[in-house]
mmCIF file of C-alpha atoms in Angstrom:
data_model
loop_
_atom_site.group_PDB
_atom_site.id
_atom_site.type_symbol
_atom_site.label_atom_id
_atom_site.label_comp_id
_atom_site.label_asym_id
_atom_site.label_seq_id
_atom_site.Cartn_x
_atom_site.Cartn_y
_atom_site.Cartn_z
ATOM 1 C CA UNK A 1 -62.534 -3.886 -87.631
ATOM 2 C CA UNK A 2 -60.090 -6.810 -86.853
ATOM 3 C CA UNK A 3 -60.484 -7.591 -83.044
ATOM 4 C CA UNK A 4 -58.156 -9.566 -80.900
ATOM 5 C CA UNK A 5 -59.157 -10.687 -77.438
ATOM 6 C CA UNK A 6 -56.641 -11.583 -74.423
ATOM 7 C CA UNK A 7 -57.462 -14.202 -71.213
ATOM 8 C CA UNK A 8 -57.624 -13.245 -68.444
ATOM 9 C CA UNK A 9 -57.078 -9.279 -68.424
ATOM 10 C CA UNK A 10 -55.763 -9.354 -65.074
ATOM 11 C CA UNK A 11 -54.790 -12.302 -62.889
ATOM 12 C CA UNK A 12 -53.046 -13.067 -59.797
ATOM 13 C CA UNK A 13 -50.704 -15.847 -58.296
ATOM 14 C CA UNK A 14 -48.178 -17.313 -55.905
ATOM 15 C CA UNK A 15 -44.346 -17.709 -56.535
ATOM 16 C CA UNK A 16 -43.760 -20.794 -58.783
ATOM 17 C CA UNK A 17 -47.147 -21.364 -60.100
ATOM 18 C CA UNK A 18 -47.332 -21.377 -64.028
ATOM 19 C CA UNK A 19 -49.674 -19.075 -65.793
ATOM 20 C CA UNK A 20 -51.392 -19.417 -68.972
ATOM 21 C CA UNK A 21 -52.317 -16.193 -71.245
ATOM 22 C CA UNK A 22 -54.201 -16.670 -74.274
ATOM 23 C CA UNK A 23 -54.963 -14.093 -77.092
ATOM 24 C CA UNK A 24 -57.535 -15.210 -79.654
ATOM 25 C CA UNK A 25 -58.680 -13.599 -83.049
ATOM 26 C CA UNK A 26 -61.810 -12.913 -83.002
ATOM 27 C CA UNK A 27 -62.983 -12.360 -86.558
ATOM 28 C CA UNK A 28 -60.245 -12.951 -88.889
ATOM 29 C CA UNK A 29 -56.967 -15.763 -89.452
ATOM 30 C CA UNK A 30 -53.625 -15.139 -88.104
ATOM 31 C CA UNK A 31 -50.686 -16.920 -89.027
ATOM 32 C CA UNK A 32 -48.757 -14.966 -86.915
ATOM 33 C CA UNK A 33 -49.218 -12.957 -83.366
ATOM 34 C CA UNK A 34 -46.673 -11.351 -81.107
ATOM 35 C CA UNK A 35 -46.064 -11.217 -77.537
ATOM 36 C CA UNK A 36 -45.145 -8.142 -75.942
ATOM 37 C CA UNK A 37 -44.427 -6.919 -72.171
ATOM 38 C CA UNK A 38 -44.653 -4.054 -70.837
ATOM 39 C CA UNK A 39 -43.619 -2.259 -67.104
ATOM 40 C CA UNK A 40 -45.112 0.397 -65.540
ATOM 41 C CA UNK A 41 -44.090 3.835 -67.164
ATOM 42 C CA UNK A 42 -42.024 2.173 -69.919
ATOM 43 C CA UNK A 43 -42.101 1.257 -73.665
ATOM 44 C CA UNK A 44 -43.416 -2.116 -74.733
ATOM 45 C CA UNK A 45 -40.446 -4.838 -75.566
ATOM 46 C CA UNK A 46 -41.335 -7.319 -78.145
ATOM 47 C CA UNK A 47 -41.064 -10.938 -76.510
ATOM 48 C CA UNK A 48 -41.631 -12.907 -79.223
ATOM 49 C CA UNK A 49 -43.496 -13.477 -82.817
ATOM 50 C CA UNK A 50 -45.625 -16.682 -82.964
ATOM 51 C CA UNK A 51 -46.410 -18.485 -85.956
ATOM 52 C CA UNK A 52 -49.330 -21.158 -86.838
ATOM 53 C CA UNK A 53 -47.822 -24.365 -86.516
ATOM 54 C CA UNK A 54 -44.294 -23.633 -86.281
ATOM 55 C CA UNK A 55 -41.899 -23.005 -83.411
ATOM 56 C CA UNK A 56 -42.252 -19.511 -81.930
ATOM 57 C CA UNK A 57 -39.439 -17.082 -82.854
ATOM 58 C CA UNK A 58 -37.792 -15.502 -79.412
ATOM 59 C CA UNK A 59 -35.852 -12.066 -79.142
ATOM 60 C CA UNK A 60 -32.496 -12.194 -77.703
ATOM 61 C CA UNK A 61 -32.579 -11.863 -73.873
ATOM 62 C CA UNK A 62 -35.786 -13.289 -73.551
ATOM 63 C CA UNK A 63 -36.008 -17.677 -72.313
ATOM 64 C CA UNK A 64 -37.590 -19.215 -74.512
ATOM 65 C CA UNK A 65 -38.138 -22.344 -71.950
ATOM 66 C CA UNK A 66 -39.285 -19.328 -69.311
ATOM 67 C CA UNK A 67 -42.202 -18.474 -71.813
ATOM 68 C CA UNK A 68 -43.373 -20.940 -73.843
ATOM 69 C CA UNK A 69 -45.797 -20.207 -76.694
ATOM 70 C CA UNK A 70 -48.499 -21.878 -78.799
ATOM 71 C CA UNK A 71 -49.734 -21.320 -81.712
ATOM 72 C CA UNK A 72 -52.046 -24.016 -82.428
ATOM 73 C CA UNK A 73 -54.451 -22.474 -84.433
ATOM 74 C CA UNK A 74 -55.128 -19.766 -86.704
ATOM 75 C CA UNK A 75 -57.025 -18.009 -84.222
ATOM 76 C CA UNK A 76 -55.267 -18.541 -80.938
ATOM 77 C CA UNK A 77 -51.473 -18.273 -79.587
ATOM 78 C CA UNK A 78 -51.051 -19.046 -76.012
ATOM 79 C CA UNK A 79 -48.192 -17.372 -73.483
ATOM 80 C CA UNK A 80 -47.351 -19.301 -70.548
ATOM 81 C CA UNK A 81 -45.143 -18.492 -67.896
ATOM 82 C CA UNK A 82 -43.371 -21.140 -66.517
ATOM 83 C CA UNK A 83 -42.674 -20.982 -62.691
ATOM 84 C CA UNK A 84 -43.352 -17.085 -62.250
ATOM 85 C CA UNK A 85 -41.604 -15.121 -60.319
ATOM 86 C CA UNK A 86 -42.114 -11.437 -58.880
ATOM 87 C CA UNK A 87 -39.554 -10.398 -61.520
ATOM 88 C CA UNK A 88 -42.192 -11.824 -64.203
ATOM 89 C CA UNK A 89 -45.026 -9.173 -62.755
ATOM 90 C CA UNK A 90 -45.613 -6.971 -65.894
ATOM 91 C CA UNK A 91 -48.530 -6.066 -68.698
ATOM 92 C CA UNK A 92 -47.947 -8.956 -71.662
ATOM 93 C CA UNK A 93 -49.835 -7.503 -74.489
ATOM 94 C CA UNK A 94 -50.453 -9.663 -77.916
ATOM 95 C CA UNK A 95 -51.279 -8.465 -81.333
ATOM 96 C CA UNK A 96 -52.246 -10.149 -84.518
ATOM 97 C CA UNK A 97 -51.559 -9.512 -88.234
ATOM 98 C CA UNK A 98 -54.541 -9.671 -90.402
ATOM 99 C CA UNK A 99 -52.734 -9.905 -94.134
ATOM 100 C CA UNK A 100 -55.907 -10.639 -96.091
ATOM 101 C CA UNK A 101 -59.264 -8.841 -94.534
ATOM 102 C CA UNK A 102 -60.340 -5.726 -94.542
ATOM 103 C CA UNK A 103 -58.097 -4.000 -91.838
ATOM 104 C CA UNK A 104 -54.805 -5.477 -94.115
ATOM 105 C CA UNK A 105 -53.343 -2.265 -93.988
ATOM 106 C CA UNK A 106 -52.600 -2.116 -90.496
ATOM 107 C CA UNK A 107 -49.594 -4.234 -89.799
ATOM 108 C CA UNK A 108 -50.858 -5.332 -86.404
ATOM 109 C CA UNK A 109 -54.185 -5.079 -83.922
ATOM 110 C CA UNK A 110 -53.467 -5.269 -80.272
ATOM 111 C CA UNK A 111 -55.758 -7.084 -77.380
ATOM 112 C CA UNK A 112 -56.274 -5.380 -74.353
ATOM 113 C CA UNK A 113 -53.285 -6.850 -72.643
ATOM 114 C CA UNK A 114 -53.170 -8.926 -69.507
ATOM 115 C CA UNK A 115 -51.665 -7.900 -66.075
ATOM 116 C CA UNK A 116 -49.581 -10.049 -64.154
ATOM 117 C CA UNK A 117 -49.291 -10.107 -60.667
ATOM 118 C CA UNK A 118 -47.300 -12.510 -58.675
ATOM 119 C CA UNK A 119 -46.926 -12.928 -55.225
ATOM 120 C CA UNK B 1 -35.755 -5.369 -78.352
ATOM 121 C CA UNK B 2 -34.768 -2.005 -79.415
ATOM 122 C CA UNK B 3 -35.296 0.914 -77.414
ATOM 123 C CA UNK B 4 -36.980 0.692 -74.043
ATOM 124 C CA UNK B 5 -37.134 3.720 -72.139
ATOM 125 C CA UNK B 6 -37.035 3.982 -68.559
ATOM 126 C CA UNK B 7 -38.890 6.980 -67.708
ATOM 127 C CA UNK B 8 -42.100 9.159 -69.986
ATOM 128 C CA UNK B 9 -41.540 12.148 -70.710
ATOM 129 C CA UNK B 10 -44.688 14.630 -70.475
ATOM 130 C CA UNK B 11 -46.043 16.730 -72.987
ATOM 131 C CA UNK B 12 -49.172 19.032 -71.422
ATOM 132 C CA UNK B 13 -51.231 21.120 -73.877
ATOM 133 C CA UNK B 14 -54.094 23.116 -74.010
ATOM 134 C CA UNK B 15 -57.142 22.060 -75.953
ATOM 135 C CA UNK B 16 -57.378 23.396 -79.266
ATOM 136 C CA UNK B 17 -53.686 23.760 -79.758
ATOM 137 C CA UNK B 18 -51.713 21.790 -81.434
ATOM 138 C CA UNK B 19 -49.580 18.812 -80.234
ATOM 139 C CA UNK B 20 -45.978 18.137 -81.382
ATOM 140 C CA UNK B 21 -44.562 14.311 -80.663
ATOM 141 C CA UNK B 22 -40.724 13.416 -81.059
ATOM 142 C CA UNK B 23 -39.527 10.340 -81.385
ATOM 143 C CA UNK B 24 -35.915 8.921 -82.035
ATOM 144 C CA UNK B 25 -35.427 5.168 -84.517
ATOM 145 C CA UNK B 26 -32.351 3.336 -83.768
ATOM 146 C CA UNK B 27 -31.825 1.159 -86.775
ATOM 147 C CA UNK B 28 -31.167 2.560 -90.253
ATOM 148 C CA UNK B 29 -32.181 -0.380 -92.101
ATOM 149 C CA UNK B 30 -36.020 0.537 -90.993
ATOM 150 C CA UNK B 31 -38.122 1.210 -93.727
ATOM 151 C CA UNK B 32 -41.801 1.939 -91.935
ATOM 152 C CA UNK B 33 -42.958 3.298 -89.386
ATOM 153 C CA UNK B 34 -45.821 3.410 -87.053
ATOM 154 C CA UNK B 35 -47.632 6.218 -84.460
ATOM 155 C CA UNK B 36 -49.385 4.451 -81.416
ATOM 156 C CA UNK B 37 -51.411 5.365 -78.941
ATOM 157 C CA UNK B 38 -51.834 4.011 -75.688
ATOM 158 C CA UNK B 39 -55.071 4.789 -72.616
ATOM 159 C CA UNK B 40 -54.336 3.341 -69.335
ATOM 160 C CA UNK B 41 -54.946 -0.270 -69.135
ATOM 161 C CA UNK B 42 -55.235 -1.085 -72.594
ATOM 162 C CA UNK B 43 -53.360 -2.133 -75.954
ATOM 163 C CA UNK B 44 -51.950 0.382 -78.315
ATOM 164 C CA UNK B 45 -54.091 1.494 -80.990
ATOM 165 C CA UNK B 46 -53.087 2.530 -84.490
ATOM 166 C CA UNK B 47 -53.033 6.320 -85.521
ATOM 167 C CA UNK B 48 -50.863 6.513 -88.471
ATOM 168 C CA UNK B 49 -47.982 5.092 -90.697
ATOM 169 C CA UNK B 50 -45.514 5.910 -93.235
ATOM 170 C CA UNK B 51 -42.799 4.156 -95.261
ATOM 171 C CA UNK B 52 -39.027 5.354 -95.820
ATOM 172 C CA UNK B 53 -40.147 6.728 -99.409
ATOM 173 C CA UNK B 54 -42.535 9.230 -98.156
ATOM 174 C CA UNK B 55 -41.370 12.410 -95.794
ATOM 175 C CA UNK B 56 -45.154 13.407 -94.587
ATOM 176 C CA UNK B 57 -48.409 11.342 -94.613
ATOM 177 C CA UNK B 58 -51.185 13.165 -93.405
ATOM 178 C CA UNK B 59 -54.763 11.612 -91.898
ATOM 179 C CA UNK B 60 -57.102 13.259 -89.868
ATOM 180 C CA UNK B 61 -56.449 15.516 -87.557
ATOM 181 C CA UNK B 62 -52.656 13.733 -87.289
ATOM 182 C CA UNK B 63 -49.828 14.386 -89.766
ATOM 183 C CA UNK B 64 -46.623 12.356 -89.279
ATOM 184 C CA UNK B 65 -43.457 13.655 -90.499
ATOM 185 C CA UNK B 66 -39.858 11.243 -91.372
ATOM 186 C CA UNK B 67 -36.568 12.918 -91.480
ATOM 187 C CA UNK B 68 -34.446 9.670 -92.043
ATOM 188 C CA UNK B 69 -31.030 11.571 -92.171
ATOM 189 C CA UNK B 70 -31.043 11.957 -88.485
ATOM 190 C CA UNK B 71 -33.395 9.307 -87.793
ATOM 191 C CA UNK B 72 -35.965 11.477 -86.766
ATOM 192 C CA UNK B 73 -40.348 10.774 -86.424
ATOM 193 C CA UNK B 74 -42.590 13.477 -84.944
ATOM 194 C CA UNK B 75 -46.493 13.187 -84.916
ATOM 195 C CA UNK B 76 -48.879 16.444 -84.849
ATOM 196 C CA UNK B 77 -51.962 16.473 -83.487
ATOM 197 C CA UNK B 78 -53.698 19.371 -84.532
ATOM 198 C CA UNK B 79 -56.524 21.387 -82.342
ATOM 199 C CA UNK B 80 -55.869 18.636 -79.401
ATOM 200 C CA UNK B 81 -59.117 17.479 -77.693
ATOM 201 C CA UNK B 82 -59.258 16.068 -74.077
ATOM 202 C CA UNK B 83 -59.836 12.462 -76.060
ATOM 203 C CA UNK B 84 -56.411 12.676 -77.148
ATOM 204 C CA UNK B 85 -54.786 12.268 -73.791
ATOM 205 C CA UNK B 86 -52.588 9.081 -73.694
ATOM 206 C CA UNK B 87 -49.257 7.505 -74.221
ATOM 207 C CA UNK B 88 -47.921 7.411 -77.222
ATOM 208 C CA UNK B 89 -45.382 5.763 -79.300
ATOM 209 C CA UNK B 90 -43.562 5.172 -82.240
ATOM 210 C CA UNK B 91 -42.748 1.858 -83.938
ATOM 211 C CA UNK B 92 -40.121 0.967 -86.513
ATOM 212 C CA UNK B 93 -40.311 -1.871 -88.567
ATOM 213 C CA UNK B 94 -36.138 -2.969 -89.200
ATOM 214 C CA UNK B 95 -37.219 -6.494 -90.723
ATOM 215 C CA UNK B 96 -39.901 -8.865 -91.693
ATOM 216 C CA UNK B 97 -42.578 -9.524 -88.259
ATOM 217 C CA UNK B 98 -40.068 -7.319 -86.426
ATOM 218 C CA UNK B 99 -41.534 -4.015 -84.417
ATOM 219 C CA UNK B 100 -39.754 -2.140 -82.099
ATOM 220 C CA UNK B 101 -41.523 0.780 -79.808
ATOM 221 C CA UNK B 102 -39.589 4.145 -78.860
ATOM 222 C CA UNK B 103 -39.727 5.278 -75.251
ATOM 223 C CA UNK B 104 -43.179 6.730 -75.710
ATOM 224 C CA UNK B 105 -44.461 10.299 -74.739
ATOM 225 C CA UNK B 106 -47.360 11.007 -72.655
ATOM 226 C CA UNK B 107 -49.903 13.435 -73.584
ATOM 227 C CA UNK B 108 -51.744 15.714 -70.769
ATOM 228 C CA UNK B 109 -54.596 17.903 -72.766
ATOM 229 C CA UNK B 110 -55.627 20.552 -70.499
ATOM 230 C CA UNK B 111 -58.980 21.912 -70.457
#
């Protein structure tokens, strides 16, 4: 089945660093991933939908120049977080839409999310 | 984003019975619908879906049921296993490369 991989799955840092998440898929093409968050106990917001070679598309609330995302390639969309912040600690998940392989049916396959600690 | 909830409720069952999830869609222009679930420390993984023309789809061991009049999704699990402890939620689907998730439900299968 359609896999998507996320880098690093867990990762620490000081107050105003910048951190760099990267979700990848692994054996099919996506024109278009999605960025999620998550805190403890609660649902999972949608962040932001990413598309190959065009500007990401941000949900209302969310900065756009806070989390910047790239989607250079079919098979990778990066999420960085500009000068995190403890506020910023959460679980950013990413998922992938594979329209044309086998696993079409499914409308989206999640990686395994990456936690977010900052100091 | 669409409904965020800020607590899980807790649904505890014995194994072998069967499992009831509720969940509530907030926007009537949603027209599918999607049943996740969650184990610690990982992404959500797909059960089951259905569109706005169907009222039941049934897979295995899961049947998911739409009432759209009161905006209404429940999932049933039937003859729950231990395996099937996790968090799960419901998506909606209100536009093109839009999904939002319900509050979610966590699932405690006693054995």
């Amino acid at each position: 089945g359609a896999v998507v991989s996320q880098h690093p799955s867990w990762v620490i840092c000081k107050s105003g660093t910048s951190v760099k998440i990267e979700c990848r898929s692994l054996d099919f093409q996506a024109t278009t991933m999605f960025w999620y968050r998550q805190f403890p106990k609660q649902s999972l917001m949608l962040m932001a939908t990413s598309n190959e070679g065009s500007k990401a598309t941000y949900e209302q609330g969310v900065e756009k120049d806070k989390f910047l995302i790239n989607h250079a390639s079919l098979t990778l969309s990066t999420l960085t977080v500009t000068s995190a912040h403890p506020e910023d600690s959460s679980f950013y998940i990413c998922s992938a839409r594979d329209p044309f392989g086998r696993d079409r049916d499914q409308p989206q396959h999640f990686g395994d999310g990456t936690r977010l600690s900052i100091l | 984003g669409e409904s965020v909830g800020l607590h899980l409720p807790t649904l505890s069952v014995q194994e072998g019975d069967n499992s009831i999830i509720n969940c509530a869609y907030s926007n009537s222009a949603s027209d599918y619908f999607i049943w996740y679930k969650q184990e610690s420390g990982k992404g959500p993984q797909f059960i089951i879906d259905i569109r706005s023309n169907m009222d039941k789809r049934q897979g295995q061991r899961v049947t998911v049921l739409l009432n759209k009049t009161v905006k209404h999704l429940s999932l049933q699990i039937a003859a729950t296993q231990p395996g099937d402890s996790a968090v799960y939620f419901c998506a909606e689907n209100p536009a093109f490369n839009k999904f939002y998730f319900g509050s979610g439900t966590k699932l405690n299968v006693k054995p």
